[in-house]
PDB file of N, CA and C in Angstrom:
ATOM      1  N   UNK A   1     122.001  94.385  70.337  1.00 35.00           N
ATOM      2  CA  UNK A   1     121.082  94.650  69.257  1.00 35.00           C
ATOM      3  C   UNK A   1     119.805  95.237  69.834  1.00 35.00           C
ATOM      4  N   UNK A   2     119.161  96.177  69.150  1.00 40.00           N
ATOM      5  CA  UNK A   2     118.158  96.786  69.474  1.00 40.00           C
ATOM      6  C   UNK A   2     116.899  96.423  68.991  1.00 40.00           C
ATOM      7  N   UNK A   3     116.095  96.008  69.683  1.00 42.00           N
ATOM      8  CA  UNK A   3     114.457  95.167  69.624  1.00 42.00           C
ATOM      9  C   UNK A   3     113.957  96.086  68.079  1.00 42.00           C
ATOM     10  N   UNK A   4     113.920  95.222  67.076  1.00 48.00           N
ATOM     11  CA  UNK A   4     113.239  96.053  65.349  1.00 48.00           C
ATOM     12  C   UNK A   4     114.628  96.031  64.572  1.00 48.00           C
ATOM     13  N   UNK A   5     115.590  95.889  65.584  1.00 49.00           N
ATOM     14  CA  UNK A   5     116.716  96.064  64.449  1.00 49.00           C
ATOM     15  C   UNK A   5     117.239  94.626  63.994  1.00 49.00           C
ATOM     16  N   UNK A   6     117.472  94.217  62.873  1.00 52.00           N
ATOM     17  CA  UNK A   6     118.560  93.316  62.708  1.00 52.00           C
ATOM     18  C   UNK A   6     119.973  93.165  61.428  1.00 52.00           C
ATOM     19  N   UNK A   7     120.267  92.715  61.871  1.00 54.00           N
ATOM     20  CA  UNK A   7     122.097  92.531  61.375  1.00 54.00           C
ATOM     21  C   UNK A   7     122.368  91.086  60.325  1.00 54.00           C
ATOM     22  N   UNK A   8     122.290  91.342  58.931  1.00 52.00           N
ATOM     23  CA  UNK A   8     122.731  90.191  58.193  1.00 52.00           C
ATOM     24  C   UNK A   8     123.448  89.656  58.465  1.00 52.00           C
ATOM     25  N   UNK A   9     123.564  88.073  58.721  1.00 56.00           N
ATOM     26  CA  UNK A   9     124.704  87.345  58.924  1.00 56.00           C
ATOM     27  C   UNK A   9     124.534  85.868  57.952  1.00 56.00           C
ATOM     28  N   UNK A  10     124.880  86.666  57.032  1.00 57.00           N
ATOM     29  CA  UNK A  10     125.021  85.327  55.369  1.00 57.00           C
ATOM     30  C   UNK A  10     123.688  85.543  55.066  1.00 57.00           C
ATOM     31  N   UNK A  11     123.230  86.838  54.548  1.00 55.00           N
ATOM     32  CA  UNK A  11     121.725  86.769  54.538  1.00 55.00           C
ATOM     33  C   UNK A  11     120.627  86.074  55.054  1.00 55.00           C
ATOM     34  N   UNK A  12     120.818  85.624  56.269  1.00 55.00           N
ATOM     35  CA  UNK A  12     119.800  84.723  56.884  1.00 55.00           C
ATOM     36  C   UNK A  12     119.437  85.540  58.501  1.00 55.00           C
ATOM     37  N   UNK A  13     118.091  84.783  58.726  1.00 52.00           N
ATOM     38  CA  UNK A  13     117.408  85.816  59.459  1.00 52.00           C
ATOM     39  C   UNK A  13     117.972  85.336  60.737  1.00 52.00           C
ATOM     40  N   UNK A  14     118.459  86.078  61.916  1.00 58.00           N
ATOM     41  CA  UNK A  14     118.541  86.333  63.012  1.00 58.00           C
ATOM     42  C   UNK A  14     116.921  85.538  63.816  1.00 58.00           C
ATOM     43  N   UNK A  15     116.205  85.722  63.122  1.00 56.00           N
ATOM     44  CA  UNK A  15     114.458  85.651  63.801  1.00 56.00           C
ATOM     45  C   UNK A  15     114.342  83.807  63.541  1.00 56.00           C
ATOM     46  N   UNK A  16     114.372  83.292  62.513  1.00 56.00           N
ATOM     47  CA  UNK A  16     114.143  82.658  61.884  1.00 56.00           C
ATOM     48  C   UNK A  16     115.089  81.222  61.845  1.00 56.00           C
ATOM     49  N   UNK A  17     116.509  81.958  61.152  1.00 58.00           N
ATOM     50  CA  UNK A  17     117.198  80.543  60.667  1.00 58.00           C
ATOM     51  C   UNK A  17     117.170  80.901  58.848  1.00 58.00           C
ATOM     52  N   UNK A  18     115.672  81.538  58.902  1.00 66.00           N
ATOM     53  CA  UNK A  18     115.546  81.051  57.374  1.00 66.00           C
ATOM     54  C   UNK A  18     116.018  82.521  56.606  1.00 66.00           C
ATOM     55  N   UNK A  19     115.953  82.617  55.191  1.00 73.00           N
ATOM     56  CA  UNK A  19     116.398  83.299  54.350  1.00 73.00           C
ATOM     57  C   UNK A  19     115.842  84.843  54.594  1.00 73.00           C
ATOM     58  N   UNK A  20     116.624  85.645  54.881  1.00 81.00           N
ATOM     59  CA  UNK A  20     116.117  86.849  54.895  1.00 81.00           C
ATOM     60  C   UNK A  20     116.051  87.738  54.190  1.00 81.00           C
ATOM     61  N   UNK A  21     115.347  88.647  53.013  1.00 89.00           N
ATOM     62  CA  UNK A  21     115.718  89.114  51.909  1.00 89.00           C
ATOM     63  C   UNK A  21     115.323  90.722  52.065  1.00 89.00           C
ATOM     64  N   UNK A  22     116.797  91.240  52.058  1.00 93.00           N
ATOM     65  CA  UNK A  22     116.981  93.093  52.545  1.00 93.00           C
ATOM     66  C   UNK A  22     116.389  93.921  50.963  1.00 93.00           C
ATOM     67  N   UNK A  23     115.188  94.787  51.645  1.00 96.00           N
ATOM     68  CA  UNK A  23     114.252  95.894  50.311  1.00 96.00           C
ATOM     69  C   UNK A  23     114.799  97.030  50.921  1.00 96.00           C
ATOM     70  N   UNK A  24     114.591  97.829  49.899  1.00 97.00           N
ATOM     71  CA  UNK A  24     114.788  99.491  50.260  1.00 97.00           C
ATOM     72  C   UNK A  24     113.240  99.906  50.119  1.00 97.00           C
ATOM     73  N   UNK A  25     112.923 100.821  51.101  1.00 97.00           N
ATOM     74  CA  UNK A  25     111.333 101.165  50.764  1.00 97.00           C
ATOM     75  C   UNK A  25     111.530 102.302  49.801  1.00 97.00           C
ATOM     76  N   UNK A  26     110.139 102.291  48.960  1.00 98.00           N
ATOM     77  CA  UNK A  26     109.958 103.252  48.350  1.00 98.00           C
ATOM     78  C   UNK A  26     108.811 103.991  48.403  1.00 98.00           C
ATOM     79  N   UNK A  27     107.733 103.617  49.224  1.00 98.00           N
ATOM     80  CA  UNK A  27     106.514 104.395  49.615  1.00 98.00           C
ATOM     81  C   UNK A  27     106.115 103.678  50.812  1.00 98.00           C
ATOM     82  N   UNK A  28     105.179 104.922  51.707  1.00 97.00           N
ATOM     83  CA  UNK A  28     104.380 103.622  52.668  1.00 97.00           C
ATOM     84  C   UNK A  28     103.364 104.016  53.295  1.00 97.00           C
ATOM     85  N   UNK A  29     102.348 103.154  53.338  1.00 95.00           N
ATOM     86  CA  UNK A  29     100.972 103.628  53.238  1.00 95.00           C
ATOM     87  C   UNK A  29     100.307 102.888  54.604  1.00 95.00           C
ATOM     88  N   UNK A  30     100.404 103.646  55.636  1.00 94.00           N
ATOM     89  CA  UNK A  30      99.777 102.997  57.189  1.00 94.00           C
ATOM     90  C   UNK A  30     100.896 101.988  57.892  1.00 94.00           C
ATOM     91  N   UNK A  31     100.615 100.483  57.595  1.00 95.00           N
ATOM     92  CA  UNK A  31     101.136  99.229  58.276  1.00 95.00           C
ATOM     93  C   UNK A  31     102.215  98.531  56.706  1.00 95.00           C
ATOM     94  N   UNK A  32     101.662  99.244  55.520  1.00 96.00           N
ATOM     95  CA  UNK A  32     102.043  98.248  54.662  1.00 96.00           C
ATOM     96  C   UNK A  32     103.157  99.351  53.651  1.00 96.00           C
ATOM     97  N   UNK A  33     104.545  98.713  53.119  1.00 97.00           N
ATOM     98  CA  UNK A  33     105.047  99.520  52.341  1.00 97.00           C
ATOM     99  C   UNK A  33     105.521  98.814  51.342  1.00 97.00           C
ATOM    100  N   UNK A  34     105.570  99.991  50.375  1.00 98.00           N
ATOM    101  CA  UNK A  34     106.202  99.354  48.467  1.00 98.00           C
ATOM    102  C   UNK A  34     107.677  99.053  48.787  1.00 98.00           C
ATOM    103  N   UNK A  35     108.125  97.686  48.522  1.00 97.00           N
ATOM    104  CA  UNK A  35     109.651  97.559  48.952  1.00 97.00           C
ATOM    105  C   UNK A  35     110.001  97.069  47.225  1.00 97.00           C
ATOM    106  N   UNK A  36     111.244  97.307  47.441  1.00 96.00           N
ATOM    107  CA  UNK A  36     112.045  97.321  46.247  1.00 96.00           C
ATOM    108  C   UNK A  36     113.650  96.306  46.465  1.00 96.00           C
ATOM    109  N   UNK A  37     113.569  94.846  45.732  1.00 93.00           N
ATOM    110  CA  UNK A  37     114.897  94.325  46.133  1.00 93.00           C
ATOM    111  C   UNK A  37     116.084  94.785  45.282  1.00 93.00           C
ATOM    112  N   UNK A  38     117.129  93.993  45.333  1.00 92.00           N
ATOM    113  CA  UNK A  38     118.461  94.409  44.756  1.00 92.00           C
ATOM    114  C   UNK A  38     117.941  93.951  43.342  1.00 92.00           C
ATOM    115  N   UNK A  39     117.178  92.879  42.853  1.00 92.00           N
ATOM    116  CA  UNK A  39     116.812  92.937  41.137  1.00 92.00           C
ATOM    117  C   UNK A  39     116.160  93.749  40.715  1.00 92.00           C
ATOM    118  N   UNK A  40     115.290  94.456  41.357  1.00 95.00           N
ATOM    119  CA  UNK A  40     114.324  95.824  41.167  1.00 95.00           C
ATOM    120  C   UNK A  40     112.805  95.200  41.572  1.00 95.00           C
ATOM    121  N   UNK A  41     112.670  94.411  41.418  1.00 94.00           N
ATOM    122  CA  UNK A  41     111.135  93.725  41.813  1.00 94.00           C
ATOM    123  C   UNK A  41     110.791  94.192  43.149  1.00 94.00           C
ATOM    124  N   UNK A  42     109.147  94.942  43.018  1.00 96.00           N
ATOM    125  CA  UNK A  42     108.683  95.221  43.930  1.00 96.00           C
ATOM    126  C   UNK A  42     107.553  94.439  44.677  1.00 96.00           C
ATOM    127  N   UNK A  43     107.055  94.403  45.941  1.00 95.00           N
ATOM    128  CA  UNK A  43     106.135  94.503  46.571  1.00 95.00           C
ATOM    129  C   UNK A  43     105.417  94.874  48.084  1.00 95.00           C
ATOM    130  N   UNK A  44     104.464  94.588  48.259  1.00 96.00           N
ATOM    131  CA  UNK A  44     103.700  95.285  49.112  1.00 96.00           C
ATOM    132  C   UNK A  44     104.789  94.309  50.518  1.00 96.00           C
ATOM    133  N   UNK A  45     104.970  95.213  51.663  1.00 96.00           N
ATOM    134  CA  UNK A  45     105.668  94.658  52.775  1.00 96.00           C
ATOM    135  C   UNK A  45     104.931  95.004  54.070  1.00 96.00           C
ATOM    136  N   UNK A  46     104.253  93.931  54.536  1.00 96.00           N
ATOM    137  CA  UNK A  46     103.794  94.677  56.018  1.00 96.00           C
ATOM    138  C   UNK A  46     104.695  94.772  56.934  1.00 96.00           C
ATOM    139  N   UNK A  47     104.132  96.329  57.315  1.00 96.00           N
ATOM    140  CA  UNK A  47     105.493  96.716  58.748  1.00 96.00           C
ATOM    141  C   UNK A  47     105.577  96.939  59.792  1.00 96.00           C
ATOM    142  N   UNK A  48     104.046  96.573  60.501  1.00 95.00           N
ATOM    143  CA  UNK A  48     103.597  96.862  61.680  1.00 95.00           C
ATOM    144  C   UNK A  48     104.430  96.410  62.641  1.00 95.00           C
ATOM    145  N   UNK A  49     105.702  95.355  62.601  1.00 94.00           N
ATOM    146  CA  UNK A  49     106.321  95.215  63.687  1.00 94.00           C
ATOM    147  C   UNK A  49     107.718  96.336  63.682  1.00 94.00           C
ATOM    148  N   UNK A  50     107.982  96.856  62.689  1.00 92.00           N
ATOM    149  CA  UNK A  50     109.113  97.189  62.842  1.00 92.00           C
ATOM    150  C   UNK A  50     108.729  98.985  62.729  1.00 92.00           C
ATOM    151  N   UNK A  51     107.264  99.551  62.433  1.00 85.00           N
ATOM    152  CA  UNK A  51     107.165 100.729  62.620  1.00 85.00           C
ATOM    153  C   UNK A  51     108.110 101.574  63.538  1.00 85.00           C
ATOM    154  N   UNK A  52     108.215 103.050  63.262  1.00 92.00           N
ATOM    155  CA  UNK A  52     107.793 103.471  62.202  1.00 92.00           C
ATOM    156  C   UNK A  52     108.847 103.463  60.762  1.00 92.00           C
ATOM    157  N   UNK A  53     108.670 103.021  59.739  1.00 95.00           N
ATOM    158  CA  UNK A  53     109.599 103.332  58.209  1.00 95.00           C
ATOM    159  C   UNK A  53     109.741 104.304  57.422  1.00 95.00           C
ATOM    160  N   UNK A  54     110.958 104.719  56.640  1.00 95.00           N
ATOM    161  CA  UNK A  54     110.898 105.904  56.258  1.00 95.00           C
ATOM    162  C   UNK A  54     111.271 105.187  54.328  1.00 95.00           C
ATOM    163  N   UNK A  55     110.762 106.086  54.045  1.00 97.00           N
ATOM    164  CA  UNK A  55     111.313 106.160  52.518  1.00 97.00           C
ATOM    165  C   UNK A  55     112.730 106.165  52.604  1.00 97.00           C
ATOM    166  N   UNK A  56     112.874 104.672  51.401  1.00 96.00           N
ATOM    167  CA  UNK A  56     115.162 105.068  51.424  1.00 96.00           C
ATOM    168  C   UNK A  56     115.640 103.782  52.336  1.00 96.00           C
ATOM    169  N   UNK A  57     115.025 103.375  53.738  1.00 95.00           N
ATOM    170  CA  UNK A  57     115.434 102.497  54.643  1.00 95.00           C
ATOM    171  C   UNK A  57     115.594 100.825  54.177  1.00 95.00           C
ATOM    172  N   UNK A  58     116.447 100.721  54.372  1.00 96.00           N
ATOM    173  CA  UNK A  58     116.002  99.352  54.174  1.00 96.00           C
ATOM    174  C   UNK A  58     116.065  97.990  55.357  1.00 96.00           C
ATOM    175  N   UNK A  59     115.249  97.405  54.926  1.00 96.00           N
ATOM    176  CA  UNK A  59     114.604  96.619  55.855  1.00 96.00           C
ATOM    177  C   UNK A  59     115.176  95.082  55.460  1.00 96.00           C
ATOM    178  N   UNK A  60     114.674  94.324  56.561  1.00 93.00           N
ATOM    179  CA  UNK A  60     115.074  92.710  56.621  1.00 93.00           C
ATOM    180  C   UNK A  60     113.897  91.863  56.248  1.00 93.00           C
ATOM    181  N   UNK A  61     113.904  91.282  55.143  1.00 92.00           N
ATOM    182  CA  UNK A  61     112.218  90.803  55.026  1.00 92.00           C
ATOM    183  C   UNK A  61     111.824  89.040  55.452  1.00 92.00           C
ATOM    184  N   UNK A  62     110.676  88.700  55.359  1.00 87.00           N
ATOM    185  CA  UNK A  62     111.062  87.420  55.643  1.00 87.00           C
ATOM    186  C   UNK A  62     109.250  87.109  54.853  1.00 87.00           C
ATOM    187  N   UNK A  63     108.861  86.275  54.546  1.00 86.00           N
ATOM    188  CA  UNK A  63     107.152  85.976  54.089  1.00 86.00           C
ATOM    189  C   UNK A  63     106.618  87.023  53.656  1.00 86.00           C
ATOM    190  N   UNK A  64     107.030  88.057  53.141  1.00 92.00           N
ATOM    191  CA  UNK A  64     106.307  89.431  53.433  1.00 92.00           C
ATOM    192  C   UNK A  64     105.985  90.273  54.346  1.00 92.00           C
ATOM    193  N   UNK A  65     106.774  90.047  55.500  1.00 93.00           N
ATOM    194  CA  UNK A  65     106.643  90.539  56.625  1.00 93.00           C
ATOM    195  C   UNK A  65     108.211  91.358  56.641  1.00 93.00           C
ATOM    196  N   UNK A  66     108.026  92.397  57.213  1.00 95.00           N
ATOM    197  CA  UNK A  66     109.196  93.214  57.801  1.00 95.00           C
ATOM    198  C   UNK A  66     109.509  92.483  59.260  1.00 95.00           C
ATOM    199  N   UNK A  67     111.007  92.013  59.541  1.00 92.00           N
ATOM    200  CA  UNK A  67     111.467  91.480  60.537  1.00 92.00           C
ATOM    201  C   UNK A  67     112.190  92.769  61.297  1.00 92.00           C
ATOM    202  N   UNK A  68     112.687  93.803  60.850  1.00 92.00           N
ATOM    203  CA  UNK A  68     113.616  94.123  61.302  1.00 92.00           C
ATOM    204  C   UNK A  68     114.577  95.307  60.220  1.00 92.00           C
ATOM    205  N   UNK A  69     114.993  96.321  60.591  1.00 91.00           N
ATOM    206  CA  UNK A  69     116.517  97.330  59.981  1.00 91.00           C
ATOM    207  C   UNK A  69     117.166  96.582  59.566  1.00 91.00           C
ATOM    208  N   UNK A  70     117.682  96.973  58.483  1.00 88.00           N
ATOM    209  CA  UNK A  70     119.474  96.791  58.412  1.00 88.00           C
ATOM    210  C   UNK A  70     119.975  98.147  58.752  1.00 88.00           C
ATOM    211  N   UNK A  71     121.248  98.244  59.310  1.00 82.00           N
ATOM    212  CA  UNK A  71     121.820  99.496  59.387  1.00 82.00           C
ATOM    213  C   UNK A  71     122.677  99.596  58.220  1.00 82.00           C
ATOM    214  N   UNK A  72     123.164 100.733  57.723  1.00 70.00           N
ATOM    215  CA  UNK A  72     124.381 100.486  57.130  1.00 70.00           C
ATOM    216  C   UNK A  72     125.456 100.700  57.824  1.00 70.00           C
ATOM    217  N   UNK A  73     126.816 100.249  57.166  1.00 66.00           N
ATOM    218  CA  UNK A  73     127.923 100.201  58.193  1.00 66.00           C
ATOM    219  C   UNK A  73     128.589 101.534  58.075  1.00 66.00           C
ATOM    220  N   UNK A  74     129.149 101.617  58.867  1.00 60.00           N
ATOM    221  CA  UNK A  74     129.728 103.240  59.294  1.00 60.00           C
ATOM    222  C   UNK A  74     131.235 103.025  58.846  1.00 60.00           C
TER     223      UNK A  74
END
């Protein structure tokens, strides 16, 4: 695994133990981006550890913090 990336395993965080909840970004403004979950509810996600993010990506979340990628599977 590659340091920023991580890999769902029963939706729970690799980092943590605890619940990890995967957004798709939809804007992003410096350190912080508009994430979007699978119900549609948005909010603000800081991403300074997992810089840099692109619009479309989706990410591993945890407190409001970006932990980490998901990839999709090939």
């Amino acid at each position: 695994m590659l340091p920023g990336y991580c890999t769902l395993d029963h939706d729970g965080c690799v980092t943590c133990s605890d619940a990890g909840i995967p957004v798709r970004v939809v804007s992003v403004d410096g350190y912080d981006a508009l994430c979007e979950d699978a119900a549609g509810n948005r909010a603000e996600i800081a991403v300074e550890l997992v810089e840099p993010v692109g619009v479309g990506e989706v990410l591993l979340t945890h407190g409001g913090v970006a932990i980490g990628r998901v990839e999709a599977e090939a």
